[in-house]
PDB file of C-alpha atoms in Angstrom:
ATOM      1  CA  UNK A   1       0.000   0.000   0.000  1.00 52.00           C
ATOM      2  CA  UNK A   2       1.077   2.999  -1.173  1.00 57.00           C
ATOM      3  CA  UNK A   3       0.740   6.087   1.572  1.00 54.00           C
ATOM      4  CA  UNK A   4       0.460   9.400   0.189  1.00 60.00           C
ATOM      5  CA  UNK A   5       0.275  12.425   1.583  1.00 64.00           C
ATOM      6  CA  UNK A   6      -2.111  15.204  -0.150  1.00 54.00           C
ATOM      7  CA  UNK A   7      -0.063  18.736  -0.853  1.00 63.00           C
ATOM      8  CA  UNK A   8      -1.009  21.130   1.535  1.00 63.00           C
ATOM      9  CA  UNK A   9      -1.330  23.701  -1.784  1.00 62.00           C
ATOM     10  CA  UNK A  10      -3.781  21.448  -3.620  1.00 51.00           C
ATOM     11  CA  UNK A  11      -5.942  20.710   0.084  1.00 53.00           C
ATOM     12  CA  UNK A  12      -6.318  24.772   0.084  1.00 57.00           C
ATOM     13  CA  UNK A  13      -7.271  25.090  -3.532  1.00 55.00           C
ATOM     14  CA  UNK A  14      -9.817  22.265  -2.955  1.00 58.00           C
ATOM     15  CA  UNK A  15     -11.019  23.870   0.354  1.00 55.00           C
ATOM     16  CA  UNK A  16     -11.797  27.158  -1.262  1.00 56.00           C
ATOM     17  CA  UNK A  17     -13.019  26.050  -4.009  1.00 54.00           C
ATOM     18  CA  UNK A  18     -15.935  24.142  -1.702  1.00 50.00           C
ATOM     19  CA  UNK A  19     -16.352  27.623   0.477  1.00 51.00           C
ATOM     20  CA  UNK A  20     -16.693  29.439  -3.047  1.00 51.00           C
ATOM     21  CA  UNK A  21     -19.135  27.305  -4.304  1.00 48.00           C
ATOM     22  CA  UNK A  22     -20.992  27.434  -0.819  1.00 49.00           C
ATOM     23  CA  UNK A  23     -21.212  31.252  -0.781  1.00 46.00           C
ATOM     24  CA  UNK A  24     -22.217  31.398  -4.564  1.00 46.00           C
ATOM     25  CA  UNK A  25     -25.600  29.375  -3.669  1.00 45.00           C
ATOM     26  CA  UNK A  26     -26.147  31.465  -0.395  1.00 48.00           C
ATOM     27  CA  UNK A  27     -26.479  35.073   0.412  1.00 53.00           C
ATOM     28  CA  UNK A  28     -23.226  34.914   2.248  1.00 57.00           C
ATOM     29  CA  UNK A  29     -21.446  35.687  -1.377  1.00 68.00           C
ATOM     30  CA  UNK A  30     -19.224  38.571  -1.289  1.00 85.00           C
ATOM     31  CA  UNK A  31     -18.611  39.325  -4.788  1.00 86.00           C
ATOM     32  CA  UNK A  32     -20.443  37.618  -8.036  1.00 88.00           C
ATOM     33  CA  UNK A  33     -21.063  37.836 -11.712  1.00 88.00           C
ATOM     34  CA  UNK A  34     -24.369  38.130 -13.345  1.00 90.00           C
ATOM     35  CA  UNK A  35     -26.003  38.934 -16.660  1.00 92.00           C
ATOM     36  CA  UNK A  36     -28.708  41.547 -17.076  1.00 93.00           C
ATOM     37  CA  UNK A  37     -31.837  40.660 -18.705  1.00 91.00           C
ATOM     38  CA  UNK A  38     -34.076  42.582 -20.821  1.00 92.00           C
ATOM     39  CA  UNK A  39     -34.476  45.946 -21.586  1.00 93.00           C
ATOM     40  CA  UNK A  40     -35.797  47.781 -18.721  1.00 93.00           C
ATOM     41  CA  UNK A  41     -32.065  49.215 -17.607  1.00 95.00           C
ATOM     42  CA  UNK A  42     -31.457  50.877 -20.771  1.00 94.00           C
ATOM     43  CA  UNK A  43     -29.316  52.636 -21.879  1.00 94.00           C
ATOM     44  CA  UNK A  44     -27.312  52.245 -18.687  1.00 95.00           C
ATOM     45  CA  UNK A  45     -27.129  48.014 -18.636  1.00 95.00           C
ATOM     46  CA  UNK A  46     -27.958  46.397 -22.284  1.00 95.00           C
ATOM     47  CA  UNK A  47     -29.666  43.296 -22.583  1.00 94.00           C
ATOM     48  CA  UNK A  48     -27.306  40.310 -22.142  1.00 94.00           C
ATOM     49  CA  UNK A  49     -24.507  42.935 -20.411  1.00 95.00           C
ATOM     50  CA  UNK A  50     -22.163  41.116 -17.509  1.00 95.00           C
ATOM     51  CA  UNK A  51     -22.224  43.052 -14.325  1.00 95.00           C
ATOM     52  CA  UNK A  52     -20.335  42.764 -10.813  1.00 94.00           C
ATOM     53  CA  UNK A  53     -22.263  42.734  -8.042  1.00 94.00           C
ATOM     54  CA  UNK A  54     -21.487  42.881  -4.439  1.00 92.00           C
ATOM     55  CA  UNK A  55     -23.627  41.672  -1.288  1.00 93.00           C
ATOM     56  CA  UNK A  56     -25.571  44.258  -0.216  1.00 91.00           C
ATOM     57  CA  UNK A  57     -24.550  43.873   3.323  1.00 90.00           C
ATOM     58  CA  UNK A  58     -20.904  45.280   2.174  1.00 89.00           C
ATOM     59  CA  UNK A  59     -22.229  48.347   0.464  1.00 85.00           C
ATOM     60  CA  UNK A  60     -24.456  51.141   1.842  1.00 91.00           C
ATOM     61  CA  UNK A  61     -27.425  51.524  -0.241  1.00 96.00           C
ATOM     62  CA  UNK A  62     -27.466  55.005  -1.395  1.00 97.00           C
ATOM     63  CA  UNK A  63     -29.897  57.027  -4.050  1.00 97.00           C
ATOM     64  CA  UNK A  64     -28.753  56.134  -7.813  1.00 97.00           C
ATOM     65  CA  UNK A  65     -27.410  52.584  -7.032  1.00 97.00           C
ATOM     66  CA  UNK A  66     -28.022  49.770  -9.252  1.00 97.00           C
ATOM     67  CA  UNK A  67     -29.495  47.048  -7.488  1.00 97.00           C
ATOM     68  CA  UNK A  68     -29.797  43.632  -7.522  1.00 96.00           C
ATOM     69  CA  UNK A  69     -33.482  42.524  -5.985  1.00 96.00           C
ATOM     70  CA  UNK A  70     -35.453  38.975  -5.472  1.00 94.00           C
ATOM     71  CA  UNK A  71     -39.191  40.647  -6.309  1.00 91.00           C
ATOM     72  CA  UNK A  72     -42.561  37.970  -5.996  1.00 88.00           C
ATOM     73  CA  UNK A  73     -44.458  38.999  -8.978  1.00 86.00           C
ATOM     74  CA  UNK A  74     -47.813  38.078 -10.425  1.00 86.00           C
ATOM     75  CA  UNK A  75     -47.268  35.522 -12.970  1.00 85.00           C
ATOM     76  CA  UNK A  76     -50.178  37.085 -15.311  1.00 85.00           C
ATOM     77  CA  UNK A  77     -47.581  40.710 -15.159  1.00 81.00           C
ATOM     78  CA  UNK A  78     -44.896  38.855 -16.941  1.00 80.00           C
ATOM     79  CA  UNK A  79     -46.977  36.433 -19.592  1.00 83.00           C
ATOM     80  CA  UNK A  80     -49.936  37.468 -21.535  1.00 83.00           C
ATOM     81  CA  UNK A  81     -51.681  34.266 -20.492  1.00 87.00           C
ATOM     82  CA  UNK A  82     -50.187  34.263 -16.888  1.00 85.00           C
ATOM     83  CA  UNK A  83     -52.453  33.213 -13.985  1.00 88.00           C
ATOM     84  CA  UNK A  84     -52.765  35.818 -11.677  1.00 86.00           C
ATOM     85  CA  UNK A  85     -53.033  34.281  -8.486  1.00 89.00           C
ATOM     86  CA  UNK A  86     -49.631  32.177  -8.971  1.00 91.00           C
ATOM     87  CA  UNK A  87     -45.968  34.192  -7.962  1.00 89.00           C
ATOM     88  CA  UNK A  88     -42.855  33.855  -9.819  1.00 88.00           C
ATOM     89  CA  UNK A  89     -40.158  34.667  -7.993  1.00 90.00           C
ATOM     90  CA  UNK A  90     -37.338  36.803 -10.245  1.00 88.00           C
ATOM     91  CA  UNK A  91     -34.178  38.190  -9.538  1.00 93.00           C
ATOM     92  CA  UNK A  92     -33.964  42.196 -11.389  1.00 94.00           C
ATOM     93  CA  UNK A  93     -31.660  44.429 -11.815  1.00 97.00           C
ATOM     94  CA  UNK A  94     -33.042  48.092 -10.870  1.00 97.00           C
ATOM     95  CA  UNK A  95     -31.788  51.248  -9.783  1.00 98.00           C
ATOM     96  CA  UNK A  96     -32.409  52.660  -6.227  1.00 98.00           C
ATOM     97  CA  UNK A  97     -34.601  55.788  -6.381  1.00 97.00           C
ATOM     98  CA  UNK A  98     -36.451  56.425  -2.958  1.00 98.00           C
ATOM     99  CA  UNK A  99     -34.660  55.602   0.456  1.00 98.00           C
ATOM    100  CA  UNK A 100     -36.117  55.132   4.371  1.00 98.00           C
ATOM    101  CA  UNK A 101     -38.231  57.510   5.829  1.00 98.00           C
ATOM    102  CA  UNK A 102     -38.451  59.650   2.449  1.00 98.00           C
ATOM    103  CA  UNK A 103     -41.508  60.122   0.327  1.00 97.00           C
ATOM    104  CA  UNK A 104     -41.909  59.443  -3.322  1.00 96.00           C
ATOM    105  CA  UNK A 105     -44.845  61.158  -5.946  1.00 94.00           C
ATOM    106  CA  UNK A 106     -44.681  60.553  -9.991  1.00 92.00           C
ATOM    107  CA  UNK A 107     -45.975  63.004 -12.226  1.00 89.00           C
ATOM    108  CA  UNK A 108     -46.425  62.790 -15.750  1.00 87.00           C
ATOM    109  CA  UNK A 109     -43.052  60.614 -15.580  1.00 87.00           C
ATOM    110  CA  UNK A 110     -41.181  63.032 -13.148  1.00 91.00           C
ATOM    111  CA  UNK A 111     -39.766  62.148  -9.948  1.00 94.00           C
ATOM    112  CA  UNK A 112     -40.239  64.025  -6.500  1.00 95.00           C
ATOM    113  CA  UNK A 113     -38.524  63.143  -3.297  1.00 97.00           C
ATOM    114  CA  UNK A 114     -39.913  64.859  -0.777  1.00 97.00           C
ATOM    115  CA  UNK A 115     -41.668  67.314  -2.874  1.00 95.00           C
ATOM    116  CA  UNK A 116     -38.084  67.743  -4.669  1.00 97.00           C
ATOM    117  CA  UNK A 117     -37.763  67.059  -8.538  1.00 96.00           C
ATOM    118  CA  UNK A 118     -35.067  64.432  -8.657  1.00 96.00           C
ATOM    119  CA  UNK A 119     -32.787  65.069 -11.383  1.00 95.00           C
ATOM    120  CA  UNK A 120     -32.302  61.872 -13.553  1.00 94.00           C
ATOM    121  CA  UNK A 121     -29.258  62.492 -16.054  1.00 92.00           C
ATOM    122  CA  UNK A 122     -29.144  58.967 -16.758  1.00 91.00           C
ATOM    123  CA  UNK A 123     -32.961  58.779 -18.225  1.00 90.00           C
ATOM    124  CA  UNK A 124     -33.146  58.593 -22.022  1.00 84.00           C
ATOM    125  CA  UNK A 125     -36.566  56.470 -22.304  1.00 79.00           C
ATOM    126  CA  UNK A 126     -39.075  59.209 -20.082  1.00 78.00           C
ATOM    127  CA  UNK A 127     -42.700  57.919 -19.721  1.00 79.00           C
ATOM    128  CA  UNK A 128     -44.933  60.682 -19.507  1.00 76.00           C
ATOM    129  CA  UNK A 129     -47.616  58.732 -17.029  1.00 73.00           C
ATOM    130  CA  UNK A 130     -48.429  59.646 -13.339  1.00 66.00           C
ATOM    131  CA  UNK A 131     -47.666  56.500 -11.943  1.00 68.00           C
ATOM    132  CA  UNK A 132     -48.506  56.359  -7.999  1.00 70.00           C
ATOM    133  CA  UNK A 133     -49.937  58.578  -5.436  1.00 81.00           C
ATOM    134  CA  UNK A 134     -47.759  59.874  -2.579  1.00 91.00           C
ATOM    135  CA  UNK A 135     -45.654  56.678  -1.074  1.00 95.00           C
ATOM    136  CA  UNK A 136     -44.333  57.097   2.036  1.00 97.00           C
ATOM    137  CA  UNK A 137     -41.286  54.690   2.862  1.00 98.00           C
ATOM    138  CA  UNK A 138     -40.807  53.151   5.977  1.00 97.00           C
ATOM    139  CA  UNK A 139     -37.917  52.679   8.105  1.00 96.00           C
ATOM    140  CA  UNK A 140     -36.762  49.322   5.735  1.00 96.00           C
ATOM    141  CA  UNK A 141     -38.325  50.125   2.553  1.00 98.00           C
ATOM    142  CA  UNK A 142     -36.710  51.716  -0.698  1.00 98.00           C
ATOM    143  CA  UNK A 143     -38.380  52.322  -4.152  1.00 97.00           C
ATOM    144  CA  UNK A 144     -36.457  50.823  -7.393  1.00 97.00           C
ATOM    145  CA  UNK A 145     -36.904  51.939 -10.670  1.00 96.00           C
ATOM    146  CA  UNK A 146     -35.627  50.869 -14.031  1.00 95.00           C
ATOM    147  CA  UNK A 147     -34.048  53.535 -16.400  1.00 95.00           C
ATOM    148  CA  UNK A 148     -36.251  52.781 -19.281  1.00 93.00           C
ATOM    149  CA  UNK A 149     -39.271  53.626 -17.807  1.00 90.00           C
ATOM    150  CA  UNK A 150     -41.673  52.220 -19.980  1.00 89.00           C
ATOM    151  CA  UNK A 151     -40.692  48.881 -20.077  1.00 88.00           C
ATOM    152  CA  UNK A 152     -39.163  48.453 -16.524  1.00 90.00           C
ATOM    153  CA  UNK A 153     -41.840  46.413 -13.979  1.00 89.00           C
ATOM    154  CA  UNK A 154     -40.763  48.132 -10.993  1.00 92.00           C
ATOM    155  CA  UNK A 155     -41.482  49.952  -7.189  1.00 93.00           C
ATOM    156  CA  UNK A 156     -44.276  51.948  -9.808  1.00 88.00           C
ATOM    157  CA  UNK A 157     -45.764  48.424 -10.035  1.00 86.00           C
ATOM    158  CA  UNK A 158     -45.414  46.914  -7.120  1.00 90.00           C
ATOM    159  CA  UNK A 159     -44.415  49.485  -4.648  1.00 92.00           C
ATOM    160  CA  UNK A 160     -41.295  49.764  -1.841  1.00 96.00           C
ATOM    161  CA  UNK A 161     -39.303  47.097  -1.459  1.00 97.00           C
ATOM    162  CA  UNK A 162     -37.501  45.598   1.729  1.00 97.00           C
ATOM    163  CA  UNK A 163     -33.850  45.798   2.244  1.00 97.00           C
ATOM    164  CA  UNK A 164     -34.249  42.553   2.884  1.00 95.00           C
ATOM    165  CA  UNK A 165     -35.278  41.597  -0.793  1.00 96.00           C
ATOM    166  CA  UNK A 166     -32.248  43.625  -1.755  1.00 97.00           C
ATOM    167  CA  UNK A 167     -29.520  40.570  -2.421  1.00 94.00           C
ATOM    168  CA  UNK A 168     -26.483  42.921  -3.884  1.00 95.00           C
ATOM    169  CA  UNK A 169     -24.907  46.342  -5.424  1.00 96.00           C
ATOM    170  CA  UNK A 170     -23.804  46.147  -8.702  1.00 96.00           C
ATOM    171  CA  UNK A 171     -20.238  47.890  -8.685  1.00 93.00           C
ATOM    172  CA  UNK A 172     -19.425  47.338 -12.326  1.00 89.00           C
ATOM    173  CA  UNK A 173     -20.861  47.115 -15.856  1.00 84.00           C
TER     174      UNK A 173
END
């Protein structure tokens, strides 16, 4: 019988490969790659576009962040012969518009935070509907918004969401 012993080099690489893997499939991921889809980030993240993203619980979640969120949404808002009492549960890419405690009004497509106009250089696609009444966020709650307004099913569809639905920070595209 041959005894041999297992390089301590190749035990690491085979160690951290298992802890990467772990962390990948968990929330306890620092860093990961993903892939936008659709159209609703435009012209900031293109369909198909690689991004970085970073867990959230690294980064603090400030106004004009690109997000990465798990939303529960109607199944009948995505397909046109979607039932409407069955959730599908999606991970989207938005960007962070309205933060704690702050309150959020749309207007013919335009913005207010706090009764503020928030200027939006990086809008190119501007809808021109009043989307919500006044929302008032709570101490948890943000609102995310895509950049092509109107294609992106976002907070103007389903209202705030909870930091706790907020998974990671992308930090590069």
């Amino acid at each position: 019988m041959i005894n041999r012993k297992v390089p301590t080099w190749l035990f690491v690489v085979i160690l951290g490969a298992a802890v990467f893997a772990f962390t990948m499939h968990t929330d306890l991921f620092l860093y990961s790659l993903g892939k936008n889809v659709g159209d609703s980030m435009d012209p900031t993240l293109k369909d198909g576009q690689f991004i970085l993203l970073e867990n959230r619980r690294l980064h603090k979640i400030e106004r004009g962040d690109i997000v990465g969120v798990h939303a529960a949404i109607p199944e009948d808002w995505i397909y046109d012969d979607g039932d409407p009492t069955r959730i599908v549960h999606l991970d989207i890419v938005k960007r962070v518009i309205g933060l704690p405690g702050e309150t959020i009004a749309i207007r013919k497509g335009k913005v207010y935070i706090n009764g503020e106009l928030l200027p939006e250089p990086y809008i190119t696609h501007q809808d021109t509907v009043t989307y919500t009444a006044t929302v008032y966020l709570g101490p948890n709650q943000y609102w995310i918004m895509g950049d092509n307004r109107p294609v992106s099913l976002d907070s103007s569809a389903f209202g705030p969401v909870n930091i706790d639905n907020i998974f990671a920070v992308v930090i590069r595209y």
